[in-house]
Short mmCIF file of C-alpha atoms in Angstrom, two decimals:
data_model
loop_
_atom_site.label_atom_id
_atom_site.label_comp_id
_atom_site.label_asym_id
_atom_site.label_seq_id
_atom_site.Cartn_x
_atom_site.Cartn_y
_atom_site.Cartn_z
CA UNK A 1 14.79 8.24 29.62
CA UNK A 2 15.88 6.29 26.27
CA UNK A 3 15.84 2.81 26.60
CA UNK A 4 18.73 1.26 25.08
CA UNK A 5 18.74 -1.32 22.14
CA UNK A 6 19.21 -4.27 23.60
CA UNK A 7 16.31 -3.52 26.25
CA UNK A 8 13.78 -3.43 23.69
CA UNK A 9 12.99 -7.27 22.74
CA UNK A 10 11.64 -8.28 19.43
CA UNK A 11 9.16 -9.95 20.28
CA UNK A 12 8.16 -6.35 21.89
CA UNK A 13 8.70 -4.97 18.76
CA UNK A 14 6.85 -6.71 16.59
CA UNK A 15 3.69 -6.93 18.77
CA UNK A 16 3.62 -2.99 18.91
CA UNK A 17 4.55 -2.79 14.91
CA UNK A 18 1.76 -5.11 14.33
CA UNK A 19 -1.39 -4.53 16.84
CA UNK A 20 -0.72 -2.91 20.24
CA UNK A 21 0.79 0.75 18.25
CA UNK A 22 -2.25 2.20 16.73
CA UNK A 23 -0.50 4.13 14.06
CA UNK A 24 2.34 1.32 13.01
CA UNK A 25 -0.46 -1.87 12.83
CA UNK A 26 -2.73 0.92 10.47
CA UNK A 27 0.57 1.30 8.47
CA UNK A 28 1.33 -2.31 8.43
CA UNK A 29 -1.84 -3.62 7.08
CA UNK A 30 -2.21 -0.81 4.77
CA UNK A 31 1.43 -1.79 3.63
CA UNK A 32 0.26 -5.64 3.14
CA UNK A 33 -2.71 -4.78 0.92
CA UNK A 34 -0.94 -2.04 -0.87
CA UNK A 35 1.26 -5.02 -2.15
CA UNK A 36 -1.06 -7.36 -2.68
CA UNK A 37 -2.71 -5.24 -5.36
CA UNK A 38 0.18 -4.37 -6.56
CA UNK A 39 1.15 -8.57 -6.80
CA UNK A 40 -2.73 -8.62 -8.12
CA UNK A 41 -1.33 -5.87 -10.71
CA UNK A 42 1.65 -7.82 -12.07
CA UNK A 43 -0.49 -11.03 -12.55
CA UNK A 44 -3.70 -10.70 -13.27
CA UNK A 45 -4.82 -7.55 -15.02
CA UNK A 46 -2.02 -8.66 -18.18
CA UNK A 47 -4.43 -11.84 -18.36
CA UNK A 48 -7.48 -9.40 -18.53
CA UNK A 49 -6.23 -7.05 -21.20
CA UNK A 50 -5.02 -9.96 -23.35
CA UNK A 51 -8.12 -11.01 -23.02
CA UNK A 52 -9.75 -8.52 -24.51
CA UNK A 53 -7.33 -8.71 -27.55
CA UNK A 54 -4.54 -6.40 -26.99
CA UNK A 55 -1.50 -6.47 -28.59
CA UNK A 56 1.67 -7.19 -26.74
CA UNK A 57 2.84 -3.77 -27.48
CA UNK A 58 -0.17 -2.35 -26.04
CA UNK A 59 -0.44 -4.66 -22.83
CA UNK A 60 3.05 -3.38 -22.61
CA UNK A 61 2.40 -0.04 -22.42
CA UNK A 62 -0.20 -0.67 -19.72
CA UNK A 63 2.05 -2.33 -17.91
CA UNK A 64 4.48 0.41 -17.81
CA UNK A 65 2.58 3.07 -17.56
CA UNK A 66 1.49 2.27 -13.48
CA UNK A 67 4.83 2.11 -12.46
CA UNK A 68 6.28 4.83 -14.51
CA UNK A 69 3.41 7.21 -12.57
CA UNK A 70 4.14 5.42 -9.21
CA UNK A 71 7.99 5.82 -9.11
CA UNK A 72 8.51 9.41 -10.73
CA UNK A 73 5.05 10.33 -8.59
CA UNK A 74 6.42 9.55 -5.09
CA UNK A 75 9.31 11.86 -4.87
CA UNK A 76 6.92 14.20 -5.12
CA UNK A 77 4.14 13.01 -2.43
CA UNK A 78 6.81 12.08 0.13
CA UNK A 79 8.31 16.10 0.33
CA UNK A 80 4.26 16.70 0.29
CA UNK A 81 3.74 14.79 3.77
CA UNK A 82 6.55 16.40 5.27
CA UNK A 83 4.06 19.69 4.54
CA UNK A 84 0.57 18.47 5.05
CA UNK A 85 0.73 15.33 7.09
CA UNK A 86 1.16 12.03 6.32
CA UNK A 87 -2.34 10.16 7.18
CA UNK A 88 -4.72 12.03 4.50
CA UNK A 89 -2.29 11.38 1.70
CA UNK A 90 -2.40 7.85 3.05
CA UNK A 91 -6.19 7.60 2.98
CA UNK A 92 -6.66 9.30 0.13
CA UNK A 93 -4.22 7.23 -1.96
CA UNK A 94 -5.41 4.08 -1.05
CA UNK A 95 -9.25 5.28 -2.00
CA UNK A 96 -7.48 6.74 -5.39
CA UNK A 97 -5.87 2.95 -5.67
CA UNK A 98 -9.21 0.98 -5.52
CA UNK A 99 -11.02 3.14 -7.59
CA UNK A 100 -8.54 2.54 -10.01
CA UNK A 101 -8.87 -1.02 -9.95
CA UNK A 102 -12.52 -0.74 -9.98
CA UNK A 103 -11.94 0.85 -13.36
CA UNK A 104 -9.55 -1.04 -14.70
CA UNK A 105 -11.97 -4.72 -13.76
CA UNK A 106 -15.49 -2.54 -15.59
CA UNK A 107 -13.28 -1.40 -18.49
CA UNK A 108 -13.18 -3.48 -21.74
CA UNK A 109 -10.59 -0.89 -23.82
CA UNK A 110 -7.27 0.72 -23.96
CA UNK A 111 -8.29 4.03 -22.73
CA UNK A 112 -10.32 3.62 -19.63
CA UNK A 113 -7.20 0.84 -18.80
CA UNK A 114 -4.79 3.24 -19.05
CA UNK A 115 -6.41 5.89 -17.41
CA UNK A 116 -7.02 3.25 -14.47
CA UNK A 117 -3.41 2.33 -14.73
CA UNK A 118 -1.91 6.09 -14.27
CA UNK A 119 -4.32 6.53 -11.66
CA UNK A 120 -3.19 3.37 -9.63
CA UNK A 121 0.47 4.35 -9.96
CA UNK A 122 -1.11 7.94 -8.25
CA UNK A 123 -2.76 6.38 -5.55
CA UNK A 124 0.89 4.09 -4.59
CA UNK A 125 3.04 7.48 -5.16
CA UNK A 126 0.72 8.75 -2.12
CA UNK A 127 0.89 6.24 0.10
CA UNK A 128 4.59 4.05 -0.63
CA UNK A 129 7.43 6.83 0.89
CA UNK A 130 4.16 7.98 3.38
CA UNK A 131 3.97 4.90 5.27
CA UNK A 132 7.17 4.24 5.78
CA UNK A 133 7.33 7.39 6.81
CA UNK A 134 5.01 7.06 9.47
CA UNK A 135 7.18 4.55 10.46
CA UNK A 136 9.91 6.63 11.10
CA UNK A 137 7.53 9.35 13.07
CA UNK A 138 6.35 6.96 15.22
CA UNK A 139 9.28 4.33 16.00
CA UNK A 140 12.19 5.34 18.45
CA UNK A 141 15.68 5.60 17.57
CA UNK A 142 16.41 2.53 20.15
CA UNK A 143 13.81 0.16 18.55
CA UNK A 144 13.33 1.96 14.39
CA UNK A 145 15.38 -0.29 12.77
CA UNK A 146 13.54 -3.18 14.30
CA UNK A 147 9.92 -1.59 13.42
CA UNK A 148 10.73 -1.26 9.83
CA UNK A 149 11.93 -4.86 9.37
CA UNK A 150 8.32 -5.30 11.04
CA UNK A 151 6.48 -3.05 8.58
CA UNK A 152 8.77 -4.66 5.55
CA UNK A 153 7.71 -8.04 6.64
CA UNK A 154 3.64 -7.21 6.47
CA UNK A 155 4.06 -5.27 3.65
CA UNK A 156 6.21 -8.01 1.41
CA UNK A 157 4.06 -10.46 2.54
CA UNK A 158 1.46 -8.65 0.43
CA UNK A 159 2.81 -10.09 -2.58
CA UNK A 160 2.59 -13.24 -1.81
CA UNK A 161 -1.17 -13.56 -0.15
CA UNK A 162 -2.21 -10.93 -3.38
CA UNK A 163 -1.13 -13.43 -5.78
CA UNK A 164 -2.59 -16.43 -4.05
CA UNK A 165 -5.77 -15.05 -3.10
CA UNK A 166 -6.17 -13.24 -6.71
CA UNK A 167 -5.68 -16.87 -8.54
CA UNK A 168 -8.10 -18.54 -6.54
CA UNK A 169 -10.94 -16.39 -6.83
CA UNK A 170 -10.36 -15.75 -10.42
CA UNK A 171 -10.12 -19.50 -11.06
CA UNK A 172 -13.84 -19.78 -8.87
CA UNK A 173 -15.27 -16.34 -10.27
CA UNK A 174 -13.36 -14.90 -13.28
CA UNK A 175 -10.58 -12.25 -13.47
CA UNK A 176 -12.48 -9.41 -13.21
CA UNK A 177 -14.09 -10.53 -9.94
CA UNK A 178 -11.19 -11.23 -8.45
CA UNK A 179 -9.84 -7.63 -9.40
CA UNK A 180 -12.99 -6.18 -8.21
CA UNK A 181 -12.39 -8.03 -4.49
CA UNK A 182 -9.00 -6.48 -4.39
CA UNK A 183 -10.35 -2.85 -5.50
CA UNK A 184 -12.50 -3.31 -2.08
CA UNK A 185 -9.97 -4.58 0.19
CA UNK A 186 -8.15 -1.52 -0.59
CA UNK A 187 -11.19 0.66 -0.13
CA UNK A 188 -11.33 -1.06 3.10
CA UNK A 189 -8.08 -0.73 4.05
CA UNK A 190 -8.20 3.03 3.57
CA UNK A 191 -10.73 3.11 5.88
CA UNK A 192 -9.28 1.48 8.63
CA UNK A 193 -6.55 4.24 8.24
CA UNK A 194 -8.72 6.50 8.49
CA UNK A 195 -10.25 5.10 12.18
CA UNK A 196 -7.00 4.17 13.30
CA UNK A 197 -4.22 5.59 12.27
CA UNK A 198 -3.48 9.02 14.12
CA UNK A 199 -1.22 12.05 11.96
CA UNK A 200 2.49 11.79 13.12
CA UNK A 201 3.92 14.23 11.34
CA UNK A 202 4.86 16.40 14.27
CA UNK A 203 3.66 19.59 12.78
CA UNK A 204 0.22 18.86 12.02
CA UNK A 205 -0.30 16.24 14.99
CA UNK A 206 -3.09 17.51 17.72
#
């Protein structure tokens, strides 16, 4: 039987969102660090290509370029978990993200950058409109509403700990360090998808 609303605590809520749910705490962290390289993203990797003498027109394009993959990319991957589940699109996209990064923090020139860039607006097409998607799978109508304020709340909170964790270690190791630290947190965060996180779509789940 369907518990109602106002049975369901927060409190409840958030604990399951967060750790005790298997599938909604994989989503949730993998939502924080997706943000926090994206928050990385926005304030470092500018600093690296100026750098490395580009032009403001250039750095521009760079800049654009990640997003413009990411947001006309993920109307595309979300219909594409609906068909082959949502937790290998997850895994595979955050893999795709830190490999980007990784590419972007060895590169020295407009080309690989770019290249890095489109790829890193692949990788967060794949996984954006799939976790919260998961979300949805997962989370019952009497308590949804609640999870995803849950899930929003780890995943915004990426911004913030991405930019303050990416300006201290660059300021003790250098920008491309600290880039390289975020390309393996999201390695790492991929993989702990990959242990935890079980498919939800309903027509591919065991």
């Amino acid at each position: 039987q369907q518990r109602g609303v106002d049975t369901i605590p927060w409190r409840a809520v958030f604990r399951r969102t967060t750790t005790r749910e298997r599938s909604l705490s994989a989503a949730s962290q993998a939502g924080l660090v997706n943000n926090l390289n994206d928050g990385m993203a926005w304030g470092l990797l500018p600093l690296l290509y100026a750098s490395h003498g580009l032009s403001v027109a250039q750095i521009g394009i760079l800049a654009a370029a990640y997003p413009a993959v990411w947001g006309v990319g993920q109307a595309g991957t979300g219909a594409l978990s609906d068909r082959i589940g949502r937790k290998g699109l997850i895994v595979a996209g955050m893999v795709i993200q830190g490999g980007a990064i990784a590419l972007i923090a060895v590169s020295t020139t407009f080309w690989p950058w770019l290249a890095g860039a489109m790829a890193l607006g692949l990788g967060t097409a794949m996984v954006y409109p799939t976790l919260l998607a998961v979300v949805a799978d997962v989370a019952d109508p009497a308590w949804r509403g609640a999870a995803v304020g849950v899930y929003r709340l780890w995943r915004d909170l990426g911004f913030v700990v991405g930019a303050v964790a990416a300006g201290v270690v660059a300021q003790l190791s250098g920008i491309p360090a600290a880039i390289l630290v975020v390309a393996a947190l999201t390695v790492g965060s991929g993989m702990v998808v990959l242990v935890r996180m079980r498919e939800t779509l309903a027509a591919r789940r065991d």
